[in-house]
């Protein structure tokens, strides 16, 4: 299962008038980070950064002056996010802003059924406890020493660690979950149908080693458990004198 843990930074708080200025996302495959990520800054056409927002992320109008517009990054952004389950903290905020940007360029919105919000997950798991990203990182002993200001990519990386802990901890990454294409047409995920190996792998056990093993099992007697898996030796033929 492919998932993208993502975050955005914006010029302010109202998606109807404010704009996205940074998008970050990291890819998970069966809850394991793949090392693939997406990150871009966006020039907010006709919009200045609110001083309160600047205090949070530290991104200035001057810094964004030569960055691309949303319509110029939309294709690569949509390609990276395509087909994945989307994970965000306080996801409604990020998706409302992204959907507003997509609407401005005539693209369909992000389907809410694809989005998982880690904020209510944290509140259900730890009732009455602080549920900010910083608080969760502290709870799970996740290093935030690199985090001076909010940043979309860094916050995505931190949230990916938090998300893995929220769904069961590090041991979840050891699962061998497989998503089958039950319809046979690629609609149930990105994996496709799992087929048997067309040519069996050659055995690593040599004929000599197999014979030595059978001889050893023979010393254990007729009731040895191994005879359930081995061919018993044929009794020697006898002839009349």
Coordinates of N, CA and C in Angstrom, one line a residue:
X1 N 0.8 -1.2 0.0 CA 0.0 0.0 0.0 C 0.9 1.2 0.0
X2 N 0.6 2.1 -0.9 CA 1.4 3.4 -1.1 C 0.7 4.5 -0.3
X3 N 1.5 5.2 0.5 CA 0.9 6.3 1.2 C 1.9 7.5 1.1
X4 N 1.3 8.7 1.1 CA 2.1 10.0 1.1 C 1.7 10.7 2.3
X5 N 2.7 11.0 3.2 CA 2.6 11.8 4.3 C 3.0 13.2 3.9
X6 N 2.1 14.2 4.0 CA 2.3 15.5 3.4 C 2.0 16.7 4.4
X7 N 2.5 17.8 4.0 CA 2.2 19.1 4.7 C 2.3 20.2 3.8
X8 N 1.7 21.3 4.1 CA 1.7 22.6 3.4 C 2.1 23.7 4.3
X9 N 2.6 24.8 3.7 CA 2.7 26.1 4.4 C 1.9 27.1 3.5
X10 N 1.3 28.1 4.1 CA 0.5 29.0 3.4 C 0.7 30.5 3.7
X11 N 0.1 31.4 3.0 CA 0.3 32.8 3.3 C -0.6 33.2 4.5
X12 N -1.5 32.5 4.8 CA -2.5 32.8 5.9 C -3.4 31.7 6.2
X13 N -4.5 32.0 6.8 CA -5.4 30.9 7.3 C -6.7 30.7 6.5
X14 N -7.0 31.6 5.6 CA -8.3 31.4 4.9 C -8.0 30.9 3.5
X15 N -8.4 29.7 3.1 CA -8.1 29.1 1.8 C -8.8 29.8 0.7
X16 N -9.8 30.6 1.0 CA -10.6 31.3 -0.1 C -9.7 32.5 -0.6
X17 N -8.9 33.0 0.2 CA -8.1 34.2 -0.3 C -6.6 34.0 -0.1
X18 N -6.2 33.1 0.8 CA -4.7 32.9 1.0 C -4.3 31.8 0.0
X19 N -3.0 31.6 0.0 CA -2.4 30.7 -1.0 C -1.4 29.8 -0.4
X20 N -1.2 28.6 -1.1 CA -0.2 27.7 -0.7 C 1.2 28.2 -1.2
X21 N 2.2 28.1 -0.3 CA 3.5 28.6 -0.7 C 4.6 27.5 -0.6
X22 N 4.2 26.3 0.0 CA 5.2 25.2 0.1 C 4.4 23.9 0.3
X23 N 4.9 22.9 -0.4 CA 4.3 21.6 -0.4 C 5.4 20.6 -0.1
X24 N 5.2 19.7 0.8 CA 6.2 18.6 1.1 C 5.5 17.3 1.3
X25 N 6.1 16.2 0.8 CA 5.5 14.9 1.0 C 6.6 13.8 1.0
X26 N 6.4 12.8 1.8 CA 7.3 11.6 1.8 C 6.5 10.4 1.5
X27 N 7.1 9.4 0.8 CA 6.4 8.2 0.4 C 6.6 7.1 1.4
X28 N 5.6 6.4 1.8 CA 5.6 5.1 2.5 C 5.1 4.0 1.7
X29 N 5.7 2.9 1.8 CA 5.2 1.7 1.1 C 5.0 0.6 2.2
X30 N 3.8 0.2 2.4 CA 3.4 -0.7 3.6 C 4.0 -0.1 4.9
X31 N 3.9 1.2 5.1 CA 4.3 1.9 6.3 C 5.8 2.0 6.4
X32 N 6.5 1.7 5.4 CA 8.0 1.8 5.4 C 8.4 2.9 4.5
X33 N 9.2 3.9 5.0 CA 9.7 5.0 4.2 C 10.5 4.5 3.0
X34 N 10.2 4.9 1.8 CA 11.0 4.5 0.6 C 12.2 5.4 0.3
X35 N 12.2 6.5 0.9 CA 13.3 7.5 0.6 C 12.9 8.5 -0.5
X36 N 11.7 8.3 -1.1 CA 11.2 9.2 -2.1 C 10.5 10.3 -1.4
X37 N 10.7 11.5 -1.9 CA 9.9 12.7 -1.4 C 9.7 13.7 -2.5
X38 N 8.8 14.6 -2.1 CA 8.4 15.7 -3.0 C 8.5 17.0 -2.2
X39 N 9.1 18.0 -2.8 CA 9.2 19.3 -2.1 C 9.3 20.4 -3.1
X40 N 8.5 21.5 -2.9 CA 8.5 22.6 -3.8 C 8.0 23.8 -3.0
X41 N 8.6 25.0 -3.4 CA 8.0 26.3 -2.9 C 7.2 26.8 -4.1
X42 N 6.2 27.7 -3.7 CA 5.2 28.2 -4.7 C 5.1 29.7 -4.5
X43 N 5.2 30.4 -5.6 CA 4.9 31.8 -5.6 C 3.5 32.1 -5.5
X44 N 3.0 32.8 -4.5 CA 1.5 33.1 -4.4 C 1.1 34.3 -5.1
X45 N 0.7 34.1 -6.4 CA 0.4 35.3 -7.3 C -0.6 36.2 -6.6
X46 N -0.2 37.5 -6.5 CA -1.0 38.5 -6.0 C -1.3 38.5 -4.5
X47 N -0.6 37.7 -3.8 CA -0.9 37.6 -2.3 C 0.4 37.8 -1.5
X48 N 0.4 38.6 -0.5 CA 1.5 38.8 0.4 C 1.4 37.8 1.6
X49 N 2.5 37.5 2.2 CA 2.4 36.6 3.4 C 2.0 37.4 4.6
X50 N 1.0 36.8 5.3 CA 0.6 37.4 6.6 C 1.7 37.4 7.6
X51 N 1.9 38.5 8.4 CA 2.9 38.5 9.4 C 2.8 37.3 10.4
X52 N 1.6 36.9 10.8 CA 1.4 35.8 11.7 C 1.9 34.5 11.1
X53 N 1.6 34.3 9.8 CA 2.1 33.1 9.1 C 3.6 33.1 9.0
X54 N 4.2 34.3 8.7 CA 5.7 34.4 8.6 C 6.3 34.0 9.9
X55 N 5.7 34.3 11.0 CA 6.3 34.0 12.3 C 6.3 32.5 12.5
X56 N 5.4 31.8 11.9 CA 5.3 30.3 12.0 C 6.3 29.6 11.1
X57 N 6.4 30.0 9.8 CA 7.3 29.3 8.9 C 8.5 30.0 8.4
X58 N 8.5 31.3 8.6 CA 9.7 32.1 8.2 C 10.0 32.2 6.8
X59 N 9.0 32.0 5.9 CA 9.1 32.1 4.5 C 8.7 33.5 4.1
X60 N 9.6 34.3 3.4 CA 9.3 35.7 3.1 C 8.8 35.8 1.7
X61 N 8.2 37.0 1.4 CA 7.8 37.3 0.0 C 9.0 37.4 -0.9
X62 N 10.1 37.9 -0.4 CA 11.3 38.1 -1.2 C 11.8 36.7 -1.6
X63 N 11.8 35.8 -0.7 CA 12.3 34.4 -1.0 C 11.5 33.8 -2.1
X64 N 10.2 34.0 -2.1 CA 9.3 33.4 -3.0 C 9.2 34.1 -4.4
X65 N 9.9 35.2 -4.5 CA 9.7 36.1 -5.7 C 10.0 35.4 -7.0
X66 N 11.0 34.4 -7.0 CA 11.4 33.8 -8.2 C 11.0 32.3 -8.3
X67 N 10.1 31.9 -7.4 CA 9.6 30.5 -7.4 C 8.4 30.4 -8.4
X68 N 8.1 29.2 -8.7 CA 7.1 28.9 -9.7 C 5.7 29.1 -9.1
X69 N 4.7 29.4 -10.0 CA 3.3 29.5 -9.6 C 2.7 28.1 -9.5
X70 N 1.6 28.0 -8.8 CA 1.0 26.7 -8.5 C 0.7 25.9 -9.9
X71 N 0.2 26.7 -10.8 CA -0.2 26.0 -12.1 C 1.1 25.4 -12.8
X72 N 2.2 25.9 -12.4 CA 3.5 25.4 -13.0 C 4.0 24.2 -12.3
X73 N 3.6 24.0 -11.1 CA 4.0 22.8 -10.4 C 2.9 21.7 -10.3
X74 N 1.7 22.1 -10.7 CA 0.6 21.2 -10.5 C 0.8 19.8 -11.0
X75 N 1.3 19.7 -12.2 CA 1.4 18.4 -12.9 C 2.3 17.5 -12.1
X76 N 3.5 18.0 -11.7 CA 4.4 17.1 -10.9 C 3.9 16.8 -9.5
X77 N 3.2 17.8 -8.9 CA 2.6 17.5 -7.6 C 1.6 16.4 -7.7
X78 N 0.7 16.5 -8.7 CA -0.4 15.5 -8.8 C 0.2 14.2 -9.2
X79 N 1.2 14.1 -9.9 CA 1.8 12.8 -10.3 C 2.4 12.1 -9.1
X80 N 3.1 12.9 -8.2 CA 3.7 12.3 -7.0 C 2.6 11.8 -6.1
X81 N 1.5 12.5 -6.0 CA 0.4 12.2 -5.0 C -0.6 11.2 -5.6
X82 N -0.5 10.9 -6.9 CA -1.5 10.1 -7.6 C -1.6 8.7 -7.0
X83 N -2.8 8.2 -6.8 CA -3.0 6.8 -6.4 C -2.7 6.4 -5.0
X84 N -2.2 7.4 -4.2 CA -1.8 7.1 -2.8 C -2.8 7.5 -1.8
X85 N -2.8 6.8 -0.7 CA -3.5 7.3 0.5 C -2.7 8.5 1.1
X86 N -3.4 9.5 1.5 CA -2.8 10.8 1.9 C -2.9 10.9 3.4
X87 N -1.8 11.2 4.1 CA -1.8 11.3 5.5 C -1.3 12.8 5.9
X88 N -2.1 13.4 6.7 CA -1.7 14.8 7.2 C -2.2 15.0 8.6
X89 N -1.6 16.0 9.3 CA -2.0 16.3 10.6 C -2.9 17.6 10.5
X90 N -4.1 17.4 11.1 CA -5.1 18.5 10.8 C -5.3 18.6 9.3
X91 N -5.6 17.4 8.7 CA -5.7 17.3 7.3 C -6.7 18.2 6.6
X92 N -7.7 18.6 7.3 CA -8.7 19.5 6.7 C -8.1 20.8 6.2
X93 N -7.2 21.3 7.0 CA -6.5 22.6 6.7 C -5.7 22.5 5.4
X94 N -4.9 21.4 5.3 CA -4.1 21.3 4.1 C -4.9 21.0 2.9
X95 N -5.9 20.1 3.0 CA -6.6 19.7 1.8 C -7.5 20.8 1.3
X96 N -8.0 21.7 2.2 CA -8.8 22.8 1.8 C -8.0 23.8 1.0
X97 N -6.8 24.0 1.4 CA -5.9 24.9 0.6 C -5.5 24.3 -0.7
X98 N -5.2 23.0 -0.7 CA -4.8 22.4 -2.0 C -6.0 22.3 -2.9
X99 N -7.2 22.0 -2.4 CA -8.3 22.0 -3.3 C -8.7 23.4 -3.8
X100 N -8.5 24.4 -3.0 CA -8.7 25.8 -3.5 C -7.8 26.1 -4.7
X101 N -6.5 25.6 -4.5 CA -5.5 25.9 -5.6 C -5.9 25.1 -6.8
X102 N -6.3 23.8 -6.6 CA -6.7 23.0 -7.8 C -7.9 23.6 -8.5
X103 N -8.9 24.1 -7.7 CA -10.1 24.7 -8.3 C -9.7 25.9 -9.2
X104 N -8.7 26.7 -8.8 CA -8.3 27.8 -9.5 C -7.8 27.5 -10.9
X105 N -7.2 26.3 -11.0 CA -6.7 25.9 -12.3 C -7.5 24.9 -13.0
X106 N -8.8 24.7 -12.5 CA -9.7 23.8 -13.2 C -9.4 22.3 -13.0
X107 N -8.8 21.9 -11.9 CA -8.5 20.5 -11.6 C -9.5 20.0 -10.6
X108 N -9.9 18.7 -10.6 CA -10.8 18.2 -9.6 C -10.1 18.2 -8.2
X109 N -10.9 18.3 -7.1 CA -10.4 18.3 -5.8 C -9.8 16.9 -5.4
X110 N -9.1 16.9 -4.3 CA -8.6 15.7 -3.7 C -9.8 15.0 -3.0
X111 N -10.0 13.7 -3.3 CA -11.1 13.0 -2.7 C -10.9 12.8 -1.3
X112 N -11.8 13.2 -0.5 CA -11.7 13.1 1.0 C -11.5 11.7 1.5
X113 N -12.0 10.7 0.7 CA -11.9 9.3 1.1 C -10.4 8.8 1.1
X114 N -9.6 9.6 0.4 CA -8.1 9.2 0.3 C -7.3 9.7 1.5
X115 N -7.9 10.5 2.3 CA -7.2 11.3 3.3 C -7.4 10.7 4.7
X116 N -6.3 10.5 5.4 CA -6.3 10.1 6.8 C -5.7 11.3 7.7
X117 N -6.4 11.7 8.7 CA -6.0 12.8 9.6 C -5.4 12.2 10.9
X118 N -4.1 12.5 11.1 CA -3.5 11.9 12.3 C -3.9 12.7 13.6
X119 N -4.5 13.9 13.5 CA -4.9 14.6 14.6 C -6.0 13.9 15.4
X120 N -7.1 13.5 14.8 CA -8.1 12.7 15.6 C -7.6 11.3 16.0
X121 N -6.7 10.7 15.2 CA -6.1 9.5 15.6 C -5.3 9.7 17.0
X122 N -4.5 10.8 17.1 CA -3.8 11.0 18.3 C -4.7 11.3 19.5
X123 N -5.8 12.1 19.2 CA -6.7 12.4 20.3 C -7.5 11.2 20.8
X124 N -7.8 10.2 19.9 CA -8.4 9.0 20.4 C -7.5 8.1 21.2
X125 N -6.2 8.1 20.8 CA -5.2 7.2 21.4 C -4.8 7.8 22.8
X126 N -4.7 9.2 22.8 CA -4.2 9.8 24.1 C -5.3 10.9 24.4
X127 N -6.4 10.5 25.0 CA -7.4 11.5 25.3 C -6.9 12.6 26.3
X128 N -7.3 13.8 26.1 CA -7.0 14.9 26.9 C -5.5 15.3 26.9
X129 N -4.7 14.6 26.1 CA -3.3 15.0 26.1 C -3.0 15.9 24.9
X130 N -2.0 16.7 24.9 CA -1.7 17.6 23.8 C -1.5 16.8 22.5
X131 N -2.0 17.2 21.4 CA -1.9 16.4 20.1 C -1.2 17.2 19.0
X132 N -0.5 18.2 19.3 CA 0.3 18.9 18.3 C 1.4 18.0 17.8
X133 N 1.9 18.3 16.6 CA 3.0 17.5 16.1 C 4.2 17.5 17.0
X134 N 4.6 18.7 17.6 CA 5.7 18.8 18.5 C 5.4 17.9 19.8
X135 N 4.2 17.9 20.3 CA 3.9 17.1 21.5 C 4.0 15.6 21.2
X136 N 3.5 15.2 20.0 CA 3.6 13.8 19.6 C 5.0 13.4 19.4
X137 N 5.8 14.2 18.8 CA 7.2 13.9 18.6 C 7.9 13.7 20.0
X138 N 7.6 14.6 20.9 CA 8.1 14.4 22.3 C 7.6 13.1 22.9
X139 N 6.4 12.8 22.8 CA 5.8 11.6 23.4 C 6.5 10.3 22.8
X140 N 6.8 10.3 21.5 CA 7.4 9.2 20.9 C 9.0 9.3 20.8
X141 N 9.5 10.3 21.4 CA 11.0 10.4 21.4 C 11.6 10.6 20.0
X142 N 10.9 11.3 19.2 CA 11.3 11.6 17.8 C 12.1 12.9 17.8
X143 N 13.3 12.9 17.3 CA 14.2 14.0 17.3 C 13.7 15.2 16.5
X144 N 13.5 16.3 17.1 CA 13.0 17.5 16.4 C 14.1 18.7 16.5
X145 N 15.3 18.3 16.7 CA 16.4 19.3 16.8 C 16.6 20.1 15.6
X146 N 16.2 19.6 14.4 CA 16.3 20.3 13.2 C 15.2 21.3 12.9
X147 N 14.2 21.3 13.8 CA 13.0 22.1 13.5 C 13.0 23.4 14.3
X148 N 13.4 24.4 13.6 CA 13.4 25.8 14.2 C 12.0 26.4 13.9
X149 N 11.7 26.4 12.6 CA 10.4 26.8 12.1 C 9.6 25.7 11.5
X150 N 8.4 25.9 11.2 CA 7.6 24.9 10.4 C 8.1 24.9 9.0
X151 N 8.2 23.7 8.5 CA 8.6 23.5 7.1 C 7.9 22.3 6.5
X152 N 7.4 22.4 5.3 CA 6.5 21.4 4.8 C 7.2 20.0 4.7
X153 N 8.4 20.0 4.2 CA 9.1 18.7 4.0 C 9.5 18.1 5.4
X154 N 10.1 18.9 6.2 CA 10.6 18.4 7.5 C 9.4 18.0 8.3
X155 N 8.3 18.8 8.3 CA 7.2 18.3 9.1 C 6.6 17.1 8.6
X156 N 6.6 16.8 7.2 CA 6.2 15.6 6.7 C 7.0 14.4 7.1
X157 N 8.3 14.6 7.2 CA 9.2 13.6 7.7 C 8.9 13.2 9.1
X158 N 8.7 14.2 10.0 CA 8.4 14.0 11.4 C 7.1 13.3 11.5
X159 N 6.1 13.8 10.8 CA 4.8 13.2 10.8 C 4.8 11.7 10.4
X160 N 5.6 11.4 9.4 CA 5.7 10.0 9.0 C 6.1 9.1 10.2
X161 N 7.1 9.6 11.0 CA 7.5 8.8 12.1 C 6.4 8.7 13.2
X162 N 5.7 9.9 13.4 CA 4.5 9.9 14.3 C 3.4 8.9 13.9
X163 N 3.1 9.0 12.6 CA 2.1 8.1 12.0 C 2.4 6.6 12.2
X164 N 3.6 6.2 12.0 CA 4.0 4.8 12.2 C 3.8 4.4 13.6
X165 N 4.1 5.3 14.6 CA 3.9 5.1 16.0 C 2.4 5.0 16.3
X166 N 1.6 5.8 15.7 CA 0.2 5.9 16.0 C -0.5 4.6 15.6
X167 N 0.0 4.0 14.5 CA -0.7 2.8 14.0 C -0.1 1.5 14.6
X168 N 0.8 1.6 15.5 CA 1.3 0.4 16.2 C 2.8 0.4 16.4
X169 N 3.5 1.4 16.1 CA 4.9 1.4 16.4 C 5.8 0.8 15.3
X170 N 7.1 0.7 15.7 CA 8.1 0.3 14.7 C 7.8 -1.1 14.2
X171 N 7.2 -2.0 15.0 CA 7.0 -3.3 14.5 C 6.0 -3.4 13.4
X172 N 5.2 -2.3 13.2 CA 4.3 -2.3 12.0 C 5.0 -2.4 10.7
X173 N 6.2 -1.8 10.7 CA 7.0 -1.8 9.5 C 7.5 -3.2 9.1
X174 N 7.4 -4.1 10.0 CA 7.9 -5.5 9.7 C 6.8 -6.4 9.1
X175 N 5.6 -5.8 9.0 CA 4.5 -6.6 8.4 C 4.7 -6.9 6.9
X176 N 4.2 -8.0 6.5 CA 4.3 -8.4 5.1 C 2.9 -8.2 4.4
X177 N 2.3 -7.0 4.7 CA 1.0 -6.8 4.1 C 1.1 -6.7 2.6
X178 N 0.1 -7.3 1.9 CA 0.1 -7.3 0.4 C -1.3 -6.9 0.0
X179 N -1.4 -6.0 -0.9 CA -2.7 -5.6 -1.5 C -2.9 -6.3 -2.8
X180 N -3.9 -7.1 -2.9 CA -4.2 -7.9 -4.1 C -5.1 -7.1 -5.0
X181 N -4.9 -7.4 -6.3 CA -5.8 -6.8 -7.3 C -6.9 -7.9 -7.6
X182 N -7.9 -7.8 -6.7 CA -8.9 -8.9 -6.7 C -9.8 -8.8 -8.0
X183 N -9.9 -7.7 -8.6 CA -10.7 -7.6 -9.8 C -9.9 -8.0 -11.1
X184 N -8.6 -8.0 -10.9 CA -7.7 -8.4 -12.1 C -7.6 -7.3 -13.1
X185 N -7.9 -6.0 -12.7 CA -7.8 -5.0 -13.7 C -7.0 -3.8 -13.2
X186 N -6.3 -4.0 -12.1 CA -5.5 -2.9 -11.6 C -6.2 -1.9 -10.8
X187 N -7.5 -2.1 -10.5 CA -8.3 -1.1 -9.8 C -8.1 -1.2 -8.3
X188 N -7.6 -2.2 -7.7 CA -7.5 -2.4 -6.3 C -6.2 -1.9 -5.7
X189 N -5.4 -1.3 -6.4 CA -4.1 -0.8 -5.9 C -3.1 -0.8 -6.9
X190 N -1.9 -0.5 -6.5 CA -0.8 -0.4 -7.4 C 0.0 -1.6 -7.6
X191 N -0.4 -2.7 -7.0 CA 0.5 -3.9 -7.0 C 0.2 -4.8 -8.2
X192 N -1.0 -4.9 -8.6 CA -1.4 -5.9 -9.7 C -1.6 -7.2 -9.1
X193 N -2.0 -8.2 -9.9 CA -2.2 -9.5 -9.4 C -0.9 -10.3 -9.1
X194 N -0.9 -11.0 -8.0 CA 0.3 -11.8 -7.6 C 0.2 -13.1 -8.3
X195 N 1.1 -13.5 -9.1 CA 1.1 -14.7 -9.8 C 2.2 -15.6 -9.3
X196 N 2.0 -17.0 -9.4 CA 3.1 -17.9 -9.0 C 4.4 -17.7 -9.8
X197 N 5.5 -18.0 -9.2 CA 6.8 -17.9 -10.0 C 6.7 -18.8 -11.2
X198 N 7.0 -18.3 -12.4 CA 6.9 -19.1 -13.6 C 7.9 -20.3 -13.6
X199 N 9.1 -20.1 -13.1 CA 10.1 -21.1 -13.1 C 10.6 -21.3 -11.6
X200 N 10.4 -22.4 -11.0 CA 10.8 -22.6 -9.6 C 12.3 -22.3 -9.4
X201 N 12.6 -21.8 -8.3 CA 14.1 -21.6 -8.0 C 14.8 -22.9 -7.9
X202 N 16.0 -23.0 -8.3 CA 16.7 -24.3 -8.2 C 17.0 -24.6 -6.7
X203 N 17.0 -25.8 -6.3 CA 17.3 -26.2 -4.9 C 18.8 -25.8 -4.6
X204 N 19.0 -25.4 -3.4 CA 20.4 -25.1 -2.9 C 21.0 -26.3 -2.3
X205 N 20.2 -27.4 -2.0 CA 20.7 -28.6 -1.4 C 21.2 -29.5 -2.5
X206 N 22.5 -30.0 -2.3 CA 23.1 -30.9 -3.3 C 22.5 -32.3 -3.1
X207 N 22.7 -33.1 -4.1 CA 22.2 -34.5 -4.0 C 23.0 -35.2 -2.9
X208 N 24.3 -34.9 -2.7 CA 25.1 -35.6 -1.7 C 24.6 -35.2 -0.3
X209 N 24.3 -33.9 -0.1 CA 23.8 -33.4 1.2 C 22.4 -34.1 1.5
X210 N 21.6 -34.2 0.5 CA 20.2 -34.8 0.7 C 20.4 -36.3 1.1
X211 N 21.3 -37.0 0.5 CA 21.5 -38.4 0.8 C 22.1 -38.5 2.3
X212 N 23.0 -37.7 2.6 CA 23.5 -37.7 4.0 C 22.4 -37.4 5.0
X213 N 21.5 -36.5 4.7 CA 20.4 -36.2 5.6 C 19.5 -37.4 5.7
X214 N 19.1 -38.1 4.6 CA 18.3 -39.2 4.7 C 18.9 -40.3 5.6
X215 N 20.2 -40.5 5.4 CA 20.9 -41.5 6.2 C 20.9 -41.1 7.7
X216 N 21.0 -39.9 8.0 CA 20.9 -39.4 9.4 C 19.5 -39.7 10.0
X217 N 18.5 -39.4 9.2 CA 17.1 -39.6 9.6 C 16.8 -41.1 9.9
X218 N 17.5 -41.9 9.0 CA 17.3 -43.4 9.2 C 17.7 -43.8 10.6
X219 N 18.7 -43.2 11.2 CA 19.2 -43.6 12.5 C 18.2 -43.3 13.6
X220 N 17.2 -42.5 13.3 CA 16.2 -42.1 14.3 C 15.0 -43.1 14.4
X221 N 15.0 -44.0 13.5 CA 13.9 -45.0 13.6 C 12.7 -44.7 12.7
X222 N 11.8 -45.7 12.6 CA 10.7 -45.6 11.7 C 9.7 -44.5 12.1
X223 N 9.6 -44.1 13.3 CA 8.7 -43.1 13.7 C 9.2 -41.7 13.7
X224 N 10.4 -41.5 13.1 CA 10.9 -40.1 13.1 C 10.0 -39.2 12.3
X225 N 9.9 -38.0 12.8 CA 9.0 -37.0 12.2 C 9.4 -36.7 10.8
X226 N 10.7 -36.7 10.5 CA 11.2 -36.3 9.2 C 10.6 -37.2 8.1
X227 N 10.2 -38.5 8.4 CA 9.7 -39.3 7.3 C 8.4 -38.8 6.7
X228 N 7.7 -37.8 7.4 CA 6.6 -37.2 6.8 C 6.9 -36.3 5.5
X229 N 8.2 -35.9 5.5 CA 8.6 -35.0 4.4 C 9.6 -35.6 3.5
X230 N 10.1 -36.8 3.8 CA 11.1 -37.5 3.0 C 10.6 -38.8 2.4
X231 N 11.1 -39.2 1.3 CA 10.8 -40.5 0.7 C 11.6 -41.6 1.4
X232 N 10.8 -42.5 1.9 CA 11.5 -43.6 2.6 C 12.3 -44.5 1.7
X233 N 13.4 -45.0 2.1 CA 14.2 -45.8 1.2 C 13.5 -47.1 0.9
X234 N 13.6 -47.6 -0.3 CA 12.9 -48.9 -0.7 C 13.6 -50.0 -0.1
X235 N 12.8 -51.0 0.4 CA 13.4 -52.2 1.0 C 14.2 -53.0 -0.1
X236 N 15.3 -53.5 0.2 CA 16.1 -54.3 -0.7 C 15.3 -55.5 -1.3
X237 N 15.4 -55.7 -2.6 CA 14.7 -56.9 -3.2 C 15.4 -58.1 -2.8
X238 N 14.6 -59.2 -2.6 CA 15.1 -60.5 -2.2 C 14.8 -61.5 -3.3
X239 N 15.7 -62.5 -3.4 CA 15.5 -63.5 -4.4 C 15.6 -64.9 -3.8
X240 N 15.0 -65.9 -4.3 CA 15.2 -67.3 -3.8 C 16.6 -67.8 -4.1
X241 N 17.2 -68.5 -3.2 CA 18.5 -69.1 -3.5 C 18.3 -70.2 -4.5

